[in-house]
XYZ file of C-alpha atoms in Angstrom:
403
model
C -10.597 21.251 -6.919
C -10.410 17.516 -5.895
C -10.155 15.001 -8.948
C -14.084 14.740 -10.272
C -15.419 11.878 -11.606
C -16.760 11.808 -15.023
C -20.323 12.221 -15.943
C -21.873 9.745 -17.794
C -25.114 7.670 -17.478
C -25.079 4.609 -15.960
C -27.683 1.613 -15.405
C -29.825 1.177 -12.688
C -28.025 -1.626 -11.106
C -25.261 0.629 -10.752
C -27.227 3.707 -9.712
C -28.245 1.309 -6.699
C -25.140 0.287 -5.926
C -23.648 4.492 -5.919
C -26.604 4.602 -3.147
C -25.971 1.845 -1.430
C -22.093 3.166 -1.181
C -23.339 6.740 0.101
C -25.450 5.139 2.881
C -22.452 3.249 3.498
C -20.756 6.203 3.579
C -23.208 7.889 5.754
C -23.579 5.623 8.124
C -27.074 4.733 7.623
C -26.450 0.886 6.719
C -24.095 -1.512 7.843
C -23.201 -4.721 6.030
C -24.195 -7.610 8.255
C -21.125 -9.224 9.661
C -21.538 -12.676 7.080
C -21.783 -10.456 4.246
C -19.153 -7.463 4.225
C -17.916 -6.543 1.228
C -13.876 -6.492 2.674
C -14.095 -10.226 4.113
C -11.639 -12.771 4.028
C -12.339 -15.006 0.634
C -13.554 -18.809 0.541
C -10.335 -19.700 -1.241
C -7.454 -16.747 -1.673
C -6.105 -15.671 -5.237
C -2.392 -16.241 -5.638
C -0.045 -14.402 -6.049
C -2.472 -11.989 -4.726
C -0.534 -9.261 -2.553
C -0.928 -5.987 -4.864
C 0.203 -7.731 -7.558
C -1.840 -10.368 -9.440
C -0.807 -12.958 -12.079
C -2.539 -11.198 -14.739
C -1.175 -7.774 -14.025
C 2.351 -9.610 -14.016
C 1.520 -11.565 -17.492
C 0.168 -7.783 -19.093
C 3.917 -6.382 -17.604
C 5.870 -8.969 -18.987
C 4.262 -9.005 -22.332
C 4.782 -4.723 -22.812
C 8.239 -5.404 -21.570
C 9.016 -8.357 -23.880
C 7.396 -5.997 -26.601
C 9.660 -3.123 -25.811
C 6.696 -1.034 -24.972
C 6.570 2.201 -22.773
C 6.150 2.872 -19.855
C 6.748 -0.480 -18.920
C 10.199 -0.826 -20.545
C 11.266 2.057 -19.251
C 10.330 0.940 -15.861
C 11.664 -2.326 -15.986
C 14.994 -1.413 -17.026
C 15.059 1.555 -14.060
C 14.072 -1.473 -11.979
C 17.174 -3.557 -13.042
C 19.784 -0.715 -12.850
C 18.703 0.004 -9.200
C 20.564 -1.843 -6.770
C 17.520 -3.770 -5.213
C 18.094 -5.647 -8.816
C 21.901 -7.003 -8.084
C 22.996 -10.287 -8.301
C 25.604 -10.059 -5.815
C 23.723 -8.568 -2.772
C 24.015 -10.277 0.511
C 21.380 -10.060 2.751
C 22.411 -8.234 6.566
C 20.103 -10.501 8.501
C 20.215 -9.585 12.414
C 18.294 -11.845 15.103
C 17.108 -8.282 16.523
C 16.257 -5.097 14.825
C 16.338 -2.212 16.571
C 14.975 1.142 15.337
C 13.869 3.954 17.322
C 12.040 7.175 16.478
C 13.397 8.312 12.816
C 15.278 5.612 12.437
C 17.765 6.218 15.371
C 19.223 4.161 16.387
C 19.464 2.155 12.997
C 20.444 -1.066 13.622
C 19.568 -3.141 10.843
C 16.187 -1.441 10.301
C 17.420 -0.170 6.935
C 19.235 -3.509 6.210
C 15.845 -5.491 6.331
C 13.740 -2.763 4.374
C 15.927 -2.828 1.707
C 16.810 -6.517 1.534
C 12.540 -7.035 1.511
C 12.455 -4.377 -1.226
C 15.355 -6.389 -2.812
C 13.632 -9.864 -2.879
C 10.516 -8.264 -4.287
C 12.304 -6.533 -6.545
C 14.144 -10.085 -7.557
C 10.722 -11.524 -8.023
C 9.804 -9.390 -10.682
C 12.757 -10.038 -12.361
C 12.134 -13.660 -12.444
C 9.072 -13.051 -13.823
C 9.748 -10.708 -16.444
C 12.996 -12.234 -17.888
C 12.561 -16.201 -16.232
C 15.894 -16.141 -15.957
C 16.201 -18.528 -12.481
C 19.174 -16.632 -10.923
C 16.818 -13.909 -10.031
C 14.256 -16.398 -8.087
C 17.068 -17.986 -6.493
C 18.552 -14.494 -4.901
C 14.923 -13.969 -3.756
C 14.745 -16.614 -2.345
C 18.117 -16.572 -0.624
C 17.004 -13.224 0.592
C 14.491 -14.378 2.554
C 16.326 -17.584 3.425
C 18.533 -15.578 5.177
C 16.361 -13.304 7.527
C 13.883 -16.240 8.094
C 16.543 -18.189 9.543
C 17.882 -15.598 11.803
C 15.386 -12.355 12.973
C 13.367 -13.168 15.962
C 12.251 -9.742 17.005
C 12.138 -6.109 15.948
C 12.326 -3.808 19.317
C 12.551 0.238 20.274
C 9.908 3.020 19.522
C 9.364 2.441 15.916
C 9.199 -1.570 15.772
C 5.704 -1.516 14.938
C 5.973 0.839 12.011
C 9.395 -1.004 11.063
C 7.652 -4.319 10.923
C 5.002 -2.842 8.644
C 7.440 -1.401 6.130
C 8.939 -4.342 5.907
C 6.572 -6.690 6.395
C 4.318 -5.627 3.316
C 7.307 -6.116 1.052
C 8.389 -9.846 2.200
C 5.038 -11.455 1.126
C 4.613 -9.528 -1.890
C 8.010 -11.273 -2.785
C 7.075 -14.770 -1.526
C 3.835 -14.722 -3.568
C 5.231 -14.432 -6.654
C 8.038 -16.733 -5.759
C 5.793 -19.495 -3.979
C 2.923 -19.392 -6.975
C 4.860 -18.633 -9.996
C 9.291 -20.086 -9.828
C 9.327 -23.447 -11.419
C 12.329 -23.988 -9.107
C 11.889 -25.398 -5.546
C 11.991 -23.256 -2.480
C 13.240 -25.792 0.367
C 12.551 -23.210 3.431
C 9.514 -21.817 2.306
C 7.909 -23.233 5.828
C 10.269 -21.825 7.963
C 9.847 -18.148 6.086
C 5.940 -18.713 6.589
C 6.930 -19.000 10.380
C 8.659 -15.977 10.306
C 6.195 -14.157 8.941
C 3.507 -15.901 11.714
C 5.799 -15.420 14.676
C 7.492 -12.392 14.295
C 6.025 -10.010 11.946
C 2.420 -10.298 12.386
C 1.937 -10.193 16.411
C 3.698 -6.723 16.198
C 1.037 -5.236 13.669
C -1.832 -6.955 13.845
C -3.549 -5.217 16.771
C -2.208 -1.429 15.047
C -1.456 1.219 16.220
C -2.447 5.027 18.082
C 0.254 7.238 16.408
C -0.161 8.844 13.394
C -2.347 7.076 10.851
C 0.924 5.941 8.188
C 1.249 3.756 11.085
C -1.551 1.794 11.423
C -2.442 1.667 7.440
C 1.435 0.247 6.931
C 0.979 -2.246 9.825
C -2.363 -3.141 8.070
C -1.065 -3.535 4.754
C 1.074 -6.081 6.279
C -1.255 -7.410 8.267
C -3.082 -8.556 4.945
C -0.194 -9.129 2.785
C 1.223 -11.780 5.476
C -2.234 -13.089 6.195
C -2.619 -13.913 2.189
C 0.588 -15.512 2.413
C -0.588 -17.568 5.579
C -4.553 -18.312 4.306
C -4.979 -16.963 7.622
C -8.523 -15.606 7.465
C -8.957 -14.771 11.005
C -5.690 -12.327 11.100
C -7.268 -11.202 7.490
C -10.650 -10.538 8.712
C -8.899 -8.416 11.924
C -6.582 -6.469 9.609
C -9.301 -5.177 6.843
C -11.725 -3.767 9.699
C -9.102 -2.188 11.382
C -7.951 -1.020 8.096
C -11.795 0.339 6.941
C -11.979 1.900 10.554
C -8.703 3.908 10.162
C -9.073 4.834 6.321
C -12.274 6.517 7.387
C -10.748 8.034 10.092
C -7.409 9.487 7.731
C -9.222 10.641 5.096
C -12.083 13.512 5.532
C -15.089 13.458 2.996
C -17.845 16.262 3.477
C -20.208 13.723 3.785
C -18.443 12.761 7.198
C -19.928 16.005 8.941
C -18.474 18.910 11.043
C -15.260 17.125 11.869
C -13.627 14.021 10.638
C -14.144 10.276 11.704
C -11.977 8.962 14.276
C -10.656 5.482 16.066
C -12.726 4.594 18.904
C -9.733 3.629 20.610
C -8.051 7.105 20.655
C -10.607 8.830 22.867
C -10.678 12.147 20.347
C -13.858 13.112 21.961
C -13.601 16.843 21.268
C -13.174 19.283 18.188
C -9.810 20.484 20.287
C -8.298 16.767 20.308
C -9.321 16.310 17.062
C -8.254 19.523 15.319
C -5.067 18.703 17.213
C -4.408 15.084 15.863
C -4.773 16.893 12.382
C -1.731 18.998 13.162
C -3.438 21.947 14.216
C -5.835 22.271 11.113
C -9.446 23.205 11.926
C -10.789 23.990 8.633
C -12.261 20.510 7.117
C -12.500 19.597 3.268
C -12.545 16.905 1.088
C -9.474 15.267 0.395
C -7.750 16.621 3.347
C -5.706 13.841 5.143
C -4.740 13.389 8.812
C -1.204 14.128 8.050
C -1.991 16.482 5.411
C -0.859 19.319 7.309
C 2.414 18.155 8.810
C 4.096 16.790 5.493
C 2.977 15.074 2.028
C 5.936 12.461 2.397
C 3.918 10.736 5.607
C 0.468 11.515 4.260
C 1.849 9.618 0.633
C 2.754 6.925 2.831
C -0.879 6.490 4.401
C -2.389 6.988 0.917
C -0.096 4.099 -0.561
C -0.949 1.899 2.150
C -4.305 1.887 1.450
C -4.327 1.833 -2.511
C -1.906 -1.220 -1.595
C -4.529 -2.927 0.713
C -7.365 -1.527 -1.402
C -5.508 -3.874 -4.721
C -5.025 -6.741 -2.549
C -8.640 -7.149 -1.537
C -9.956 -6.996 -5.212
C -7.715 -9.596 -6.202
C -9.125 -11.633 -3.592
C -12.635 -10.736 -4.811
C -13.911 -8.076 -3.176
C -13.707 -5.010 -4.369
C -13.404 -1.656 -2.326
C -12.681 0.714 -4.992
C -16.640 1.190 -5.094
C -17.174 1.729 -1.400
C -15.808 4.924 0.349
C -12.217 3.557 0.487
C -12.336 4.362 -3.181
C -13.768 7.476 -2.859
C -11.627 8.709 -0.309
C -8.360 7.227 -2.031
C -9.810 9.211 -5.215
C -10.558 12.351 -3.223
C -6.988 12.109 -1.184
C -5.109 11.343 -3.968
C -6.851 14.648 -6.453
C -6.026 17.064 -3.301
C -2.208 16.075 -2.549
C -1.717 15.812 -6.123
C -2.764 19.599 -7.185
C -0.759 21.082 -4.580
C 2.539 19.087 -5.340
C 1.872 20.126 -9.064
C 2.122 23.748 -7.893
C -1.195 24.805 -6.997
C -1.222 27.846 -4.709
C -2.396 27.043 -0.866
C -5.110 29.564 0.750
C -4.218 30.358 3.900
C -7.005 28.336 5.831
C -5.358 25.278 4.762
C -2.098 24.515 6.715
C -1.703 28.159 7.138
C -1.043 28.752 4.070
C 2.334 26.402 4.212
C 2.725 23.095 2.903
C 5.952 20.582 3.539
C 5.765 18.787 -0.208
C 7.441 15.228 -1.529
C 4.492 13.303 -1.978
C 6.642 10.076 -3.445
C 6.401 7.341 -5.743
C 2.458 6.514 -4.364
C 0.180 7.322 -6.987
C -0.110 4.347 -9.783
C -1.658 1.824 -8.061
C -5.209 4.463 -6.566
C -4.795 5.926 -10.129
C -5.170 2.310 -12.148
C -7.548 1.305 -10.351
C -9.667 4.048 -10.254
C -9.413 6.181 -13.693
C -8.322 3.144 -15.664
C -10.863 0.732 -14.273
C -14.038 2.565 -13.426
C -13.194 5.264 -15.706
C -13.353 8.212 -13.290
C -10.851 11.887 -14.503
C -8.971 12.206 -12.347
C -7.137 15.078 -14.025
C -4.410 16.299 -11.046
C -3.688 12.597 -10.433
C -3.257 11.926 -14.024
C -0.987 14.875 -14.948
C 1.265 13.840 -11.433
C 1.451 10.262 -12.629
C 2.417 10.572 -15.644
C 5.123 13.481 -15.004
C 6.309 11.180 -12.522
C 6.413 7.641 -14.532
C 8.768 5.697 -14.220
C 7.909 5.625 -10.466
C 10.668 3.833 -8.533
C 10.980 2.960 -4.926
C 10.696 5.401 -1.585
C 13.226 2.358 -0.189
C 10.919 1.960 2.547
C 8.084 -0.181 1.099
C 7.114 1.584 -2.062
C 8.605 -0.331 -5.081
C 7.603 -0.245 -8.898
C 4.507 0.563 -9.473
C 4.809 1.991 -12.868
C 6.095 -1.201 -13.811
C 2.936 -3.191 -12.309
C 0.227 -1.201 -11.936
C 0.883 1.771 -15.027
C -1.855 1.897 -17.360
C -2.524 -2.274 -16.152
C -6.033 -3.458 -17.270
C -5.921 -6.872 -15.343
């Protein structure tokens, strides 16, 4: 079974909130536009993209105390190629990425330089060794001085992946580094002119595309303090998340994104990789493979975490419920549970990736929800590393982190 919530007595206010959430999930209630739960904050919190100041402080304290699993996660990060102080950036004016990165003209270089910038920012925060901050700045400056465009069929996804890592690095450096970053304005211009236009309008491809693109758009909006783009990205995120993870409360068929015109059961089944039996926790890409499903789940958790840091906790809405169920459903099969014939013809392509820490920490540790399958998989995979695309070091930053 998918992960189930723990049974416990809740106060009347919690019951009322739960009833409101249920009404939102079922479509019986909508938030007035002026009071949307996911609206941009009046004042943005910094650092505020996926990782907060409190979370950074917690991780730093645990690493310095030699506590596990954080010290092991930190050691793993520092031993990786991304933490190398001899790394040389490989920027280019045009990054060209075809389907499955063929051609790959700068695609891997861009993604990995962005992850390295974030890795160095984390290393700076924990060690206070300014060589790491300077290396992070060097990587960000190298790209902001050169890049102008992303081209070919995978351009939107590539921009989403790299654009998810850059603002995480920039937020830590801009708001915690005690030295100077003279070209921070140029970096902001790069995000505004090169990255944001490529992702902000979304995608009608497989759902992980739009979810990753909205992760980038939300993170960039926080760094730029762009409330309009933040609201637009969050609205697309809410619609896509509802159309990516199925809940029984959705009805006989999954929800859809209106622009995709999936107006018949046959179209929906085709879009859901041929799956015609819908069960809670199934995602639009489960029957494709778990790796792409993991990309979608990770982006959902990252955006929910950023929203929480910015003052609007989406974990208590249908976003949290869909994330919980998606994690539980995929985790049990990743752990080896037998696959019924009604699910993807009885055969799954596994490989979920290091994507469970953020959602598990938020839902289990903060909200007290029992998540047996997700807990087992998360702890089994610690310390979780990087998928070399847009996920990195989440045992270090979010593992059992109460902040």
